[in-house]
PDB file of C-alpha atoms in Angstrom:
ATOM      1  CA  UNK A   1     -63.228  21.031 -29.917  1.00  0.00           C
ATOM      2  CA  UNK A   2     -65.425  21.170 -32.623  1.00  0.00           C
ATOM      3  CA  UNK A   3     -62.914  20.533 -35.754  1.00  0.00           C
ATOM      4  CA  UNK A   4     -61.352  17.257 -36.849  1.00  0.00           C
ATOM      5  CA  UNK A   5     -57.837  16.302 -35.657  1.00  0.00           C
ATOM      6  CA  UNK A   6     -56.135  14.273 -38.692  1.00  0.00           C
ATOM      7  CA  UNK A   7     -52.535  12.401 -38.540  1.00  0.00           C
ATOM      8  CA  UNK A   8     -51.046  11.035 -41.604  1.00  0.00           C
ATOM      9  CA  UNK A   9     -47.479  10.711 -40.371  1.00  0.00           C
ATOM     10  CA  UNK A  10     -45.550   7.774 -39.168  1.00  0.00           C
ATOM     11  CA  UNK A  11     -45.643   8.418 -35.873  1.00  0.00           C
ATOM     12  CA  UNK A  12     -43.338   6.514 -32.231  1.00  0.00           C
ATOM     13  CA  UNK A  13     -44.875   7.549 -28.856  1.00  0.00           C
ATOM     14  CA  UNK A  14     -47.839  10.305 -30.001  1.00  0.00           C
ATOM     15  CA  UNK A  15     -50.345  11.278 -27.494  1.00  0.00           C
ATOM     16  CA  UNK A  16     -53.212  12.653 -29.406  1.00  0.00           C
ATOM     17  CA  UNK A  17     -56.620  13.725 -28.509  1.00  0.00           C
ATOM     18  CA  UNK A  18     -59.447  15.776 -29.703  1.00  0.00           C
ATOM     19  CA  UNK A  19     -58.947  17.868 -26.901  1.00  0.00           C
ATOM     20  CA  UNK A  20     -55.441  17.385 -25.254  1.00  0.00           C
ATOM     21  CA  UNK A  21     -52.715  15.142 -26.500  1.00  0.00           C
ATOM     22  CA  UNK A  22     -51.097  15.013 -22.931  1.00  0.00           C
ATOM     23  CA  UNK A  23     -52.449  16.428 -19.381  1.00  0.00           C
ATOM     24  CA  UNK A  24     -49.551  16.454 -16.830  1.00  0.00           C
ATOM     25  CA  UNK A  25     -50.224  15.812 -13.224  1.00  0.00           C
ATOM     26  CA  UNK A  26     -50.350  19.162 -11.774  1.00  0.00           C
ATOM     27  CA  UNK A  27     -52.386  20.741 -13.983  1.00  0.00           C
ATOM     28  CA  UNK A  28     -56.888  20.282 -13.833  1.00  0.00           C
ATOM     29  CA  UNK A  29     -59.044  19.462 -16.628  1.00  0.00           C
ATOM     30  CA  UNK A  30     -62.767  19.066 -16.588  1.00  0.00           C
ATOM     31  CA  UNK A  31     -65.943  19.696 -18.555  1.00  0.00           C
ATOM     32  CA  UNK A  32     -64.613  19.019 -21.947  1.00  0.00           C
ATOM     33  CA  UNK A  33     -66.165  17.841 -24.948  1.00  0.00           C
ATOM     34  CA  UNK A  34     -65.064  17.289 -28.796  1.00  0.00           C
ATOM     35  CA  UNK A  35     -67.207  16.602 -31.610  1.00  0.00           C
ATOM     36  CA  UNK A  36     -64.559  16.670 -33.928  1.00  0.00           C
ATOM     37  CA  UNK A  37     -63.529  13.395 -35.908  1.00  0.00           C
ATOM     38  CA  UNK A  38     -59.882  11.697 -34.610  1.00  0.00           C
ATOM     39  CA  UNK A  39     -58.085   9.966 -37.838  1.00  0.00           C
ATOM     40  CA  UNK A  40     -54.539   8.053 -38.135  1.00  0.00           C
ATOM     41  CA  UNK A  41     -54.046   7.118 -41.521  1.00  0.00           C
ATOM     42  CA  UNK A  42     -50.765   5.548 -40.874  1.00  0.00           C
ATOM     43  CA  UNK A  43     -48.590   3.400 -38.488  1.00  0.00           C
ATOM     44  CA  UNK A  44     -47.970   4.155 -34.925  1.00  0.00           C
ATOM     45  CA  UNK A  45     -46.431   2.848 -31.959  1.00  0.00           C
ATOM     46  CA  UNK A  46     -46.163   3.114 -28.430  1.00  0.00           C
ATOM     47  CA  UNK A  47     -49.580   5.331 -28.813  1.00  0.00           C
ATOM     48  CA  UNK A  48     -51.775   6.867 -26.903  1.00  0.00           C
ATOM     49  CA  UNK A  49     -54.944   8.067 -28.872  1.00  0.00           C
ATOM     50  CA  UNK A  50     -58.674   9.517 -26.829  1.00  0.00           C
ATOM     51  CA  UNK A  51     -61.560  11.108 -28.209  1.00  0.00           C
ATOM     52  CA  UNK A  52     -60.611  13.850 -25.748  1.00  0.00           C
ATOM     53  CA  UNK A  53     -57.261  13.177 -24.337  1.00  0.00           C
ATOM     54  CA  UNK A  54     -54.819  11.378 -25.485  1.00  0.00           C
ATOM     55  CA  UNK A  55     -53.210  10.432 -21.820  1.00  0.00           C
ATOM     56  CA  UNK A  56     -53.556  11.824 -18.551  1.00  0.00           C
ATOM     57  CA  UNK A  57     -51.948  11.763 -15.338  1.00  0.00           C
ATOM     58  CA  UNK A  58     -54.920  13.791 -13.407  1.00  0.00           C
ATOM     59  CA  UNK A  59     -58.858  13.253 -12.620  1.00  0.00           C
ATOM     60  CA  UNK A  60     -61.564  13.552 -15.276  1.00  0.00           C
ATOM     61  CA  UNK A  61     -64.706  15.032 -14.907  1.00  0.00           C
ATOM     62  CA  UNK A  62     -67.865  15.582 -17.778  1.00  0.00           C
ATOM     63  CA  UNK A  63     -65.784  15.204 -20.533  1.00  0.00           C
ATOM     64  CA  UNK A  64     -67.717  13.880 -23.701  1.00  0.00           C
ATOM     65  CA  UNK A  65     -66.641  12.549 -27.075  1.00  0.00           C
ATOM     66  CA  UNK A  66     -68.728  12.678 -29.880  1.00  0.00           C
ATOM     67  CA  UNK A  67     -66.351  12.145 -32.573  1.00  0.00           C
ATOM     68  CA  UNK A  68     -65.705   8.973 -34.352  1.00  0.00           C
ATOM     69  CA  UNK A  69     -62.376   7.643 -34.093  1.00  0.00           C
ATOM     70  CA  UNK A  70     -60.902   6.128 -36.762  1.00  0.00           C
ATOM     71  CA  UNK A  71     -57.595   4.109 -36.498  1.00  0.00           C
ATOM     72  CA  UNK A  72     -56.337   2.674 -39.802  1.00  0.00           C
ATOM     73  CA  UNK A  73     -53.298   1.928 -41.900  1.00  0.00           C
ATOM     74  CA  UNK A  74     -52.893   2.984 -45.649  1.00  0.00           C
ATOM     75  CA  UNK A  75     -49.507   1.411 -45.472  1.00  0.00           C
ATOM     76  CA  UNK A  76     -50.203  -2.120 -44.219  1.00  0.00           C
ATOM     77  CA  UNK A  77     -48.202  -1.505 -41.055  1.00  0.00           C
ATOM     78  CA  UNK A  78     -48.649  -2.861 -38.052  1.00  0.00           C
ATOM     79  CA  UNK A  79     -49.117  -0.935 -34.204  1.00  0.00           C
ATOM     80  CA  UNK A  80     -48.524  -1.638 -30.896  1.00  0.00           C
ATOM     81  CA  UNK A  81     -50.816   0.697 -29.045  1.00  0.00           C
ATOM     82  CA  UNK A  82     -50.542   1.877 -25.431  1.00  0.00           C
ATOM     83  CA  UNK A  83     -54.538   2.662 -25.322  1.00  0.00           C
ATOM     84  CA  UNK A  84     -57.361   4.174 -27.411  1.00  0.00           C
ATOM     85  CA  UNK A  85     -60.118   4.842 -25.638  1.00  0.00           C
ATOM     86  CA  UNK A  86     -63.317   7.110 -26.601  1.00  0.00           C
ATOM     87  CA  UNK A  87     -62.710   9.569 -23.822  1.00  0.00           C
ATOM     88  CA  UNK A  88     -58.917   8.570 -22.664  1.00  0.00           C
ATOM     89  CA  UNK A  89     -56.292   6.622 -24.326  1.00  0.00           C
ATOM     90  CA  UNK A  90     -54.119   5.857 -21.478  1.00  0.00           C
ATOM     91  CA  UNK A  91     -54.144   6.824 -18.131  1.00  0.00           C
ATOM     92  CA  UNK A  92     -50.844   7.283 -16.338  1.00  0.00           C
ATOM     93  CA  UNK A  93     -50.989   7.742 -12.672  1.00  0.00           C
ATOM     94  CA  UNK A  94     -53.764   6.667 -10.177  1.00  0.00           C
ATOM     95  CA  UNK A  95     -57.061   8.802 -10.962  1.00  0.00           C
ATOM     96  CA  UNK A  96     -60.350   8.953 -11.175  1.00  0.00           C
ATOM     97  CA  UNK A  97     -62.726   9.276 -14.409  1.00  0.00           C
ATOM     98  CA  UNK A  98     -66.232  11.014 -13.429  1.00  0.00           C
ATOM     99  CA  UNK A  99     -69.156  11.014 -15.355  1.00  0.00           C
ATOM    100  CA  UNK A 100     -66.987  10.663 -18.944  1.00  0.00           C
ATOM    101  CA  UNK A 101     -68.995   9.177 -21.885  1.00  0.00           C
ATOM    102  CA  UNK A 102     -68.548   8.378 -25.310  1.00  0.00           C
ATOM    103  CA  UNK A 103     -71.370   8.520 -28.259  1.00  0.00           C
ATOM    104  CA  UNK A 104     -69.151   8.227 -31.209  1.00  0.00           C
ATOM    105  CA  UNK A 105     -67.853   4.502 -33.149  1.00  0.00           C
ATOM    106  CA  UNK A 106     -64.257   3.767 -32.416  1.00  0.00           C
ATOM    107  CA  UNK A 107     -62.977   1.907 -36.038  1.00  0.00           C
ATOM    108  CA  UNK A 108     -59.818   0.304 -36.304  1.00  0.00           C
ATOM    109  CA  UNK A 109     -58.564  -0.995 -39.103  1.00  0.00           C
ATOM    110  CA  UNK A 110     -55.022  -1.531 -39.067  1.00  0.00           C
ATOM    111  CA  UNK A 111     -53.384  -4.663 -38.289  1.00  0.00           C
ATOM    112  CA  UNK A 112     -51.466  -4.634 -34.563  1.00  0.00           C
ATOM    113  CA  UNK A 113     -49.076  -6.701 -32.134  1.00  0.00           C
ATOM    114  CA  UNK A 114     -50.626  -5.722 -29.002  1.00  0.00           C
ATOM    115  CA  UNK A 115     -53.718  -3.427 -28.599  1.00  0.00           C
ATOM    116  CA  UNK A 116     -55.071  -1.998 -25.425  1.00  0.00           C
ATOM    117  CA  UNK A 117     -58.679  -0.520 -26.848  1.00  0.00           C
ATOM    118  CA  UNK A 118     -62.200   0.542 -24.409  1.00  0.00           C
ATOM    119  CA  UNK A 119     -65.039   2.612 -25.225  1.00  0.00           C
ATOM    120  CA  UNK A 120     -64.009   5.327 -22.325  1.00  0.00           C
ATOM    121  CA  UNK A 121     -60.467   4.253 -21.847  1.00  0.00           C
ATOM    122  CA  UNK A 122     -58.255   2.507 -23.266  1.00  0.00           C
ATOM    123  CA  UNK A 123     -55.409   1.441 -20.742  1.00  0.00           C
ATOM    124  CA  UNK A 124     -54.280   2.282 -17.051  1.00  0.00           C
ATOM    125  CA  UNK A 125     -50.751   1.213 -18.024  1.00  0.00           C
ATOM    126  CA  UNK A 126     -47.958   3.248 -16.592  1.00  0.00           C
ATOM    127  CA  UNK A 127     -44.927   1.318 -18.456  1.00  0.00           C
ATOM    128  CA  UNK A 128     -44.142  -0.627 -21.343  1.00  0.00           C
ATOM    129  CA  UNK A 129     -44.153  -4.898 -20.346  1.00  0.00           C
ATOM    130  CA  UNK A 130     -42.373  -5.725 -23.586  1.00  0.00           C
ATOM    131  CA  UNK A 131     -39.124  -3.899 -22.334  1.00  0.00           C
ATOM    132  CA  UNK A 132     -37.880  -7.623 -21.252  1.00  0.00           C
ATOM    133  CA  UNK A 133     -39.441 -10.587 -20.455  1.00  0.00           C
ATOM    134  CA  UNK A 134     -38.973  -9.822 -17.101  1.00  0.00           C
ATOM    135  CA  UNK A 135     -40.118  -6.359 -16.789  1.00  0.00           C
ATOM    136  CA  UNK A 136     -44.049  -6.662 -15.687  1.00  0.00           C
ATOM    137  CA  UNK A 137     -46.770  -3.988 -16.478  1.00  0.00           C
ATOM    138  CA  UNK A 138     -46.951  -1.252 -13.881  1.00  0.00           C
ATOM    139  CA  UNK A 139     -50.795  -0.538 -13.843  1.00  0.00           C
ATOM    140  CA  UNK A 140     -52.847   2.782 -12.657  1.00  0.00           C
ATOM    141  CA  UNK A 141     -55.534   2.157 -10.260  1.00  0.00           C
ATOM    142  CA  UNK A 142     -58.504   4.387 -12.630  1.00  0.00           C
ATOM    143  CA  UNK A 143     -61.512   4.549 -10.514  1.00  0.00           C
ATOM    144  CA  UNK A 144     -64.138   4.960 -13.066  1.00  0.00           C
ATOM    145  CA  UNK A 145     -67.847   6.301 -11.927  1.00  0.00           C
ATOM    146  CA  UNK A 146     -70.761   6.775 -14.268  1.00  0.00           C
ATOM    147  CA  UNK A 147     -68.911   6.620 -17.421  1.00  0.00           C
ATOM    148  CA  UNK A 148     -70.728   5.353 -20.058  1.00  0.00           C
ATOM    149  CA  UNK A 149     -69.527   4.237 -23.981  1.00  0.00           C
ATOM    150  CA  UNK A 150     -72.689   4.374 -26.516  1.00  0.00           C
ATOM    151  CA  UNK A 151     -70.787   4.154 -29.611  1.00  0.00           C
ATOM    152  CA  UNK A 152     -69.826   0.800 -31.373  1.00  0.00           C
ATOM    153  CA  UNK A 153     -66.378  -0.569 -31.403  1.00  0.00           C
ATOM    154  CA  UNK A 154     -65.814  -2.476 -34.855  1.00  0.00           C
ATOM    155  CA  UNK A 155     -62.215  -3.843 -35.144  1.00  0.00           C
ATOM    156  CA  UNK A 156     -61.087  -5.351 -38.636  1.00  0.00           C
ATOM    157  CA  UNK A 157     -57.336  -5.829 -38.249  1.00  0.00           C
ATOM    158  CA  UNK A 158     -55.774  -9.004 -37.581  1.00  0.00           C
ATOM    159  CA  UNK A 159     -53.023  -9.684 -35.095  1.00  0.00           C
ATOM    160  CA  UNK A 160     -49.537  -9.781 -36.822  1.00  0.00           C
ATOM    161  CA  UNK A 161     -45.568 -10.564 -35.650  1.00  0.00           C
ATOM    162  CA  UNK A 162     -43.497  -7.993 -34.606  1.00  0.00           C
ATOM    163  CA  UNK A 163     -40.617  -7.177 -37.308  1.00  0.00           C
ATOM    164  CA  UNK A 164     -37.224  -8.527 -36.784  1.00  0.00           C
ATOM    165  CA  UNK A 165     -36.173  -5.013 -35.078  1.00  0.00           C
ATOM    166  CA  UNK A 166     -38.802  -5.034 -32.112  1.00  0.00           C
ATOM    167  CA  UNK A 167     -38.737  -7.007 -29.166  1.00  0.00           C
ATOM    168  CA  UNK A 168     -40.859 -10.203 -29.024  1.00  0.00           C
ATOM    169  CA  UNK A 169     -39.943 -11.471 -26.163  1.00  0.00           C
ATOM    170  CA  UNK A 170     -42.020  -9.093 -23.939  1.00  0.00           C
ATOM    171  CA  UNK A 171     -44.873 -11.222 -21.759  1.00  0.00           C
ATOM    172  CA  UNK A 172     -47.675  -9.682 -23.552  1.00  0.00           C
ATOM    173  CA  UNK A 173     -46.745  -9.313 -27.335  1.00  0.00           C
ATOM    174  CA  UNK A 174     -49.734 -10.318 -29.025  1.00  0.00           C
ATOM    175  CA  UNK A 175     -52.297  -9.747 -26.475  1.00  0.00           C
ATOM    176  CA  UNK A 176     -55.703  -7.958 -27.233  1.00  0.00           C
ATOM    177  CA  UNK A 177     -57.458  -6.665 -24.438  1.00  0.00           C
ATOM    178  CA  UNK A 178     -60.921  -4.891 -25.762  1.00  0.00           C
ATOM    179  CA  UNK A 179     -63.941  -3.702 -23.697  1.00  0.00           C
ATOM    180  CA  UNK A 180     -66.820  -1.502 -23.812  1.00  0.00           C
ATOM    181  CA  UNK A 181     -65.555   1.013 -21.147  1.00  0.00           C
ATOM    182  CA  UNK A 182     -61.839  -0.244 -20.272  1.00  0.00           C
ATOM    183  CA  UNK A 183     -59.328  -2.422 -22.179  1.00  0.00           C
ATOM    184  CA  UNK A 184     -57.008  -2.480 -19.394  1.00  0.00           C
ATOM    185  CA  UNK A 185     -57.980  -1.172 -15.532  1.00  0.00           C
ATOM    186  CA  UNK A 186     -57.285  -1.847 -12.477  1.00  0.00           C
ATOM    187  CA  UNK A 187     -59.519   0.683 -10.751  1.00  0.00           C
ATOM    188  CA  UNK A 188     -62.865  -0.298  -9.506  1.00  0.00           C
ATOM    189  CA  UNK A 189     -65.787   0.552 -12.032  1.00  0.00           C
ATOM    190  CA  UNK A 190     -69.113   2.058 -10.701  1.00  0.00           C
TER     191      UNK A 190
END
């Protein structure tokens, strides 16, 4: 992709990417790369945003982002995000991620109840942990060889309460898991 994918729309459960919002197991994806910028001007939740793809339930291999992503709020609302990554947002099934790299700055902006945010990918989460208090994470095993992140991560929203509709009672509301290649794996990194 070499064009800019743009979202100003209050959004509940998007999967976007500069590439693919949503690979289904089944299907094959490799040697990808966007250059394009990826831009949410408004509140999401539940969402799954890559520099590539958005979420993916099969193996990766040489996908690139060079786009920035930019994650912000002109509304002052809050998100709960599922994953951002550079290359992946969230990955849903057990997988692997093969030489996947990200040059581009990952910006976020917007204020958030739980965020899930790494320079190649952002979460291995397969469900929600907020559903009850009892309800824990179900996690992906992402195994995760030479992938590298070479863009910046700057975050400059603050951690906020849920409104009186969602759930707070989930075990990880207000968690913030950030790294420079995962925010949330399981898988072994080499």
């Amino acid at each position: 992709n070499w064009d800019d994918v743009t979202s100003a729309k209050y959004t509940t459960c998007p999967s976007i990417g500069g590439v693919v919002g949503w690979i289904e197991s089944g299907s094959a994806f490799s040697d990808s790369k966007n250059t394009g910028a990826v831009t949410l001007t408004k509140s999401i939740r539940i969402g799954n945003i890559g520099g590539v793809v958005g979420l993916t339930e099969v193996d990766l291999t040489n996908c690139e982002n060079h786009g920035v992503l930019t994650l912000g709020s002109t509304n002052g609302e809050y998100r709960y995000t599922a994953g951002i990554g550079g290359v992946v947002g969230k990955a849903a099934a057990d997988l692997t991620l093969t030489n996947c790299d990200n040059h581009a700055a990952i910006n976020y902006t917007a204020n958030f109840t739980v965020m899930r945010l790494g320079g190649v990918l952002g979460s291995s989460q397969t469900a929600d942990p907020n559903a009850s208090v009892t309800t824990n994470a179900t996690l992906a095993k992402v195994a995760m060889t030479d992938c590298d992140n070479y863009g910046p991560i700057t975050i400059s929203g603050k951690k906020v309460t849920p409104g009186s509709g969602e759930n707070t009672n989930g075990p990880r509301y207000g968690m913030f898991y950030v790294g420079g290649l995962s925010g949330w794996n399981t898988g072994a990194i080499a």
